[in-house]
Coordinates of C-alpha atoms in Angstrom, one line a residue:
X1 CA 11.3 12.8 -15.6
X2 CA 14.9 13.8 -14.7
X3 CA 15.9 14.3 -11.1
X4 CA 16.9 17.9 -10.2
X5 CA 20.6 18.3 -9.2
X6 CA 21.0 17.8 -5.5
X7 CA 24.8 18.2 -5.0
X8 CA 25.3 14.5 -4.7
X9 CA 22.7 14.0 -1.9
X10 CA 19.7 11.7 -1.9
X11 CA 16.2 13.0 -1.4
X12 CA 13.5 11.2 0.6
X13 CA 10.0 12.8 0.7
X14 CA 7.8 11.9 3.8
X15 CA 4.1 11.8 4.0
X16 CA 1.7 10.3 6.5
X17 CA -1.6 10.0 8.3
X18 CA -3.7 10.2 5.2
X19 CA -6.4 8.3 7.2
X20 CA -8.2 7.3 4.0
X21 CA -11.8 6.5 4.9
X22 CA -15.4 7.6 4.7
X23 CA -18.5 8.2 6.7
X24 CA -21.9 7.8 5.1
X25 CA -24.1 10.9 5.6
X26 CA -27.6 11.0 4.1
X27 CA -27.3 10.2 0.4
X28 CA -23.6 11.0 0.3
X29 CA -20.3 10.5 2.1
X30 CA -17.7 12.5 4.0
X31 CA -14.1 11.6 3.3
X32 CA -11.5 11.7 6.1
X33 CA -8.6 12.1 3.7
X34 CA -8.1 15.4 1.9
X35 CA -7.6 15.0 -1.8
X36 CA -6.3 18.7 -2.1
X37 CA -3.5 17.9 0.4
X38 CA -2.8 14.6 -1.3
X39 CA -2.6 16.1 -4.7
X40 CA -0.2 18.8 -3.5
X41 CA 2.0 16.0 -2.0
X42 CA 1.9 14.1 -5.3
X43 CA 2.7 17.3 -7.3
X44 CA 5.8 17.9 -5.2
X45 CA 6.9 14.3 -5.6
X46 CA 6.4 14.6 -9.4
X47 CA 8.5 17.7 -9.6
X48 CA 11.3 16.3 -7.4
X49 CA 11.5 12.6 -8.6
X50 CA 12.9 11.7 -5.1
X51 CA 15.0 8.6 -4.4
X52 CA 12.4 7.4 -2.0
X53 CA 8.9 8.3 -0.8
X54 CA 8.0 7.0 2.7
X55 CA 4.4 7.0 4.0
X56 CA 4.6 7.0 7.8
X57 CA 1.5 4.9 8.6
X58 CA -2.2 5.3 9.1
X59 CA -2.6 5.3 5.4
X60 CA -6.1 3.9 5.9
X61 CA -8.3 4.9 8.8
X62 CA -10.3 1.6 8.9
X63 CA -12.9 3.0 11.3
X64 CA -15.2 0.0 10.8
X65 CA -12.4 -2.3 12.1
X66 CA -11.6 -0.2 15.1
X67 CA -12.2 -1.0 18.8
X68 CA -14.1 2.2 19.5
X69 CA -17.8 2.9 19.4
X70 CA -19.1 2.4 15.8
X71 CA -20.9 5.1 14.0
X72 CA -23.7 4.0 11.7
X73 CA -22.0 5.9 8.9
X74 CA -18.9 3.6 9.0
X75 CA -20.8 0.6 7.7
X76 CA -19.8 -0.6 4.2
X77 CA -17.2 2.1 3.7
X78 CA -14.1 -0.1 3.8
X79 CA -14.2 -1.0 0.1
X80 CA -14.4 2.7 -0.8
X81 CA -11.4 3.4 1.3
X82 CA -9.4 0.6 -0.3
X83 CA -10.4 2.0 -3.7
X84 CA -9.2 5.5 -2.9
X85 CA -6.1 4.2 -1.2
X86 CA -5.2 2.3 -4.4
X87 CA -6.0 5.3 -6.5
X88 CA -3.6 7.5 -4.5
X89 CA -0.8 5.0 -4.7
X90 CA -1.4 4.5 -8.4
X91 CA -1.2 8.2 -9.0
X92 CA 2.0 8.4 -6.9
X93 CA 3.6 5.6 -8.8
X94 CA 2.6 7.1 -12.2
X95 CA 4.1 10.5 -11.1
X96 CA 7.3 8.8 -9.9
X97 CA 7.9 5.6 -11.9
X98 CA 11.5 5.1 -10.7
X99 CA 11.2 6.1 -7.0
X100 CA 11.3 3.6 -4.2
X101 CA 7.9 3.9 -2.4
X102 CA 7.5 2.4 1.1
X103 CA 4.4 2.2 3.3
X104 CA 5.2 1.8 7.1
X105 CA 2.3 0.2 9.0
X106 CA 0.5 2.4 11.6
X107 CA -1.9 1.5 14.3
X108 CA -4.9 2.2 12.1
X109 CA -3.5 0.1 9.2
X110 CA -3.0 -2.7 11.8
X111 CA -6.7 -2.7 12.5
X112 CA -7.4 -5.1 9.6
X113 CA -5.1 -7.8 11.1
X114 CA -6.5 -7.2 14.6
X115 CA -10.1 -7.4 13.3
X116 CA -9.4 -10.8 11.7
X117 CA -7.6 -12.1 14.9
X118 CA -10.5 -11.0 17.1
X119 CA -13.5 -12.0 14.9
X120 CA -12.4 -14.6 12.4
X121 CA -9.3 -16.3 13.8
X122 CA -9.6 -19.4 11.6
X123 CA -9.2 -17.1 8.6
X124 CA -6.1 -15.4 9.9
X125 CA -3.1 -15.6 7.6
X126 CA -4.9 -17.4 4.8
X127 CA -3.1 -17.0 1.4
X128 CA -3.9 -18.0 -2.2
X129 CA -3.2 -21.7 -2.7
X130 CA 0.5 -22.7 -3.2
X131 CA 1.8 -19.1 -2.8
X132 CA 3.7 -19.3 0.4
X133 CA 5.6 -16.0 -0.3
X134 CA 2.3 -14.0 -0.9
X135 CA 0.8 -11.6 1.6
X136 CA -2.4 -13.0 3.4
X137 CA -5.6 -12.4 1.4
X138 CA -7.0 -10.1 4.1
X139 CA -3.9 -7.9 4.4
X140 CA -3.4 -4.4 3.2
X141 CA -0.6 -5.2 0.8
X142 CA -2.9 -7.7 -0.9
X143 CA -6.0 -5.6 -0.8
X144 CA -4.2 -2.5 -2.0
X145 CA -2.4 -4.4 -4.8
X146 CA 1.0 -3.1 -3.7
X147 CA 2.8 -5.8 -5.6
X148 CA 1.5 -4.6 -8.9
X149 CA 2.5 -1.0 -8.0
X150 CA 6.0 -2.1 -6.8
X151 CA 5.4 -0.6 -3.4
X152 CA 7.0 -2.0 -0.3
X153 CA 5.1 -2.6 3.0
X154 CA 6.7 -2.6 6.4
X155 CA 4.4 -4.5 8.7
X156 CA 4.2 -5.4 12.4
X157 CA 3.3 -2.1 14.0
X158 CA 4.7 -0.8 16.4
X159 CA 8.0 -2.4 15.4
X160 CA 7.4 -1.6 11.7
X161 CA 10.3 0.6 10.4
X162 CA 12.1 1.6 7.3
X163 CA 15.7 2.9 7.5
X164 CA 17.0 5.6 5.1
X165 CA 20.5 4.8 6.2
X166 CA 22.3 3.6 9.3
X167 CA 21.2 6.5 11.4
X168 CA 17.7 7.4 10.2
X169 CA 14.6 5.4 10.9
X170 CA 11.0 6.0 9.6
X171 CA 8.2 4.7 12.0
X172 CA 4.6 5.5 12.6
X173 CA 5.1 6.1 16.3
X174 CA 3.4 5.3 19.5
X175 CA 3.7 8.6 21.4
X176 CA 1.3 11.5 21.5
X177 CA 1.9 14.4 23.8
X178 CA -1.1 16.7 23.8
X179 CA 0.6 19.3 25.9
X180 CA 4.0 19.9 24.3
X181 CA 6.4 18.3 21.9
X182 CA 6.0 14.7 20.9
X183 CA 9.2 14.7 18.9
X184 CA 11.1 15.8 22.0
X185 CA 10.2 12.4 23.5
X186 CA 11.8 10.6 20.6
X187 CA 15.1 12.5 20.8
X188 CA 15.2 11.8 24.5
X189 CA 14.5 8.1 24.0
X190 CA 17.0 7.6 21.1
X191 CA 19.3 10.6 21.0
X192 CA 21.9 8.7 18.8
X193 CA 19.6 8.3 15.8
X194 CA 17.3 10.4 13.6
X195 CA 13.6 9.6 13.7
X196 CA 10.7 10.4 11.3
X197 CA 7.4 9.6 12.8
X198 CA 3.7 10.4 12.3
X199 CA 0.7 9.5 14.5
X200 CA 0.1 13.0 16.1
X201 CA -0.9 14.8 12.9
X202 CA 1.4 17.8 13.9
X203 CA 4.2 19.2 11.9
X204 CA 7.3 19.4 14.0
X205 CA 11.0 19.1 13.9
X206 CA 13.4 19.2 16.9
X207 CA 17.2 18.7 17.2
X208 CA 19.3 17.3 20.0
X209 CA 23.1 17.2 20.6
X210 CA 24.7 14.6 22.9
X211 CA 28.2 13.7 23.7
X212 CA 29.8 10.8 21.8
X213 CA 32.0 8.1 23.3
X214 CA 35.2 10.1 22.7
X215 CA 33.7 13.5 23.6
X216 CA 32.6 14.5 20.2
X217 CA 29.1 16.1 19.6
X218 CA 26.5 13.9 18.0
X219 CA 23.6 16.0 16.6
X220 CA 20.3 14.2 15.7
X221 CA 16.7 15.2 15.0
X222 CA 13.2 13.9 15.2
X223 CA 10.6 15.1 12.8
X224 CA 6.9 14.7 12.0
X225 CA 5.7 15.8 8.5
X226 CA 2.1 16.4 9.6
X227 CA -1.0 14.8 8.1
X228 CA -2.7 14.5 4.7
X229 CA -6.2 14.1 6.2
X230 CA -8.8 16.7 7.0
X231 CA -8.1 18.6 10.3
X232 CA -11.7 20.0 10.9
X233 CA -13.3 17.2 12.9
X234 CA -14.2 14.8 10.0
X235 CA -11.6 12.2 11.1
X236 CA -12.9 10.2 14.1
X237 CA -10.9 11.3 17.2
X238 CA -11.2 11.9 20.9
X239 CA -12.3 15.5 20.2
X240 CA -14.8 14.5 17.5
X241 CA -18.6 14.5 17.6
X242 CA -21.4 13.8 15.3
X243 CA -24.7 15.5 14.8
X244 CA -28.1 13.7 15.0
X245 CA -28.0 13.1 11.3
X246 CA -24.6 11.3 11.5
X247 CA -22.6 14.1 10.0
X248 CA -19.4 15.3 11.8
X249 CA -19.4 18.4 13.9
X250 CA -16.7 20.9 12.9
X251 CA -14.0 21.2 15.6
X252 CA -10.6 22.8 15.7
X253 CA -8.0 20.0 16.0
X254 CA -4.5 20.8 17.0
X255 CA -3.4 19.1 13.8
X256 CA -1.5 20.5 10.7
X257 CA -1.3 19.3 7.2
X258 CA 2.1 18.9 5.6
X259 CA 4.9 16.7 4.3
X260 CA 8.6 16.3 4.9
X261 CA 11.8 16.3 2.9
X262 CA 15.2 14.9 3.7
X263 CA 18.4 15.5 1.8
X264 CA 21.1 13.1 3.1
X265 CA 24.3 11.4 2.3
X266 CA 28.0 11.2 3.4
X267 CA 27.0 11.6 7.0
X268 CA 25.0 14.8 6.6
X269 CA 21.3 15.3 6.8
X270 CA 19.1 18.3 5.9
X271 CA 15.5 17.6 7.1
X272 CA 12.6 20.0 6.6
X273 CA 8.9 20.0 7.2
X274 CA 6.6 21.9 4.9
X275 CA 3.1 23.0 5.8
X276 CA 0.0 22.6 3.5
X277 CA -2.8 25.1 4.0
X278 CA -6.0 25.0 2.0
X279 CA -4.5 23.0 -0.8
X280 CA -1.4 25.1 -1.1
X281 CA 2.3 24.7 -0.1
X282 CA 5.4 26.7 -0.9
X283 CA 8.3 24.3 -1.3
X284 CA 11.8 25.5 -2.2
X285 CA 10.4 28.9 -3.1
X286 CA 7.8 27.4 -5.6
X287 CA 4.1 27.4 -5.0
X288 CA 2.3 24.1 -5.5
X289 CA -1.5 24.0 -5.5
X290 CA -4.2 21.3 -5.8

């Protein structure tokens, strides 16, 4: 597919916090990730054929590898999560065959490495024989078959980062301000660069202007594209609860589904965040549905 005209600018589409995972309930499963939101995201990517797609971490939830109290329903769901994660990435690659696709590691993605370090240290870092450049066998790039899909992985959370250009970084993020703006903390910490971050599951964009070294104004921004997971209590969180049968209680999380877009080049940047509600978004005046 041809790229739409963009006045000479590059386009990067941002997604994040899919939290792909499952909870066994009775004879079935609840998914943490929302395929309606994911399919809307892929549909926009297909229409736009962006220069890059950046997933800002917590691609997988990996609840069974977490340090928190284990629910019975988490058992034996990791393979299902890997399968759905690979399915999403394969659909994304099929939709955008020539786009650079990058996954930035989040704290949930890091759980796999931490789990091996804590429970099977002798197996940490093992690779297929005589393949020193390969990812370790029990790493997400290997388990998700990212090499076959030509998808890049930025590891070593919280240092994991991908830079769109000299002034714009993509990270998962470490901050979560439950009473106010999280993105305001990033522009205070690093007012000289632009930051895309996930982690809080809240769509947000904020600008800051500071004085440069010769008195000129430097305007930057920090943005969160929102989440592609369910926002109704299915995803394990500090506000979540489960019923006696193991199913999740419905709660209202202060989370929003969405994705981001960044047009940039020649020292200018036009970032936007776009909300998804009930499997629908309106992007550039066009309605996209799951």
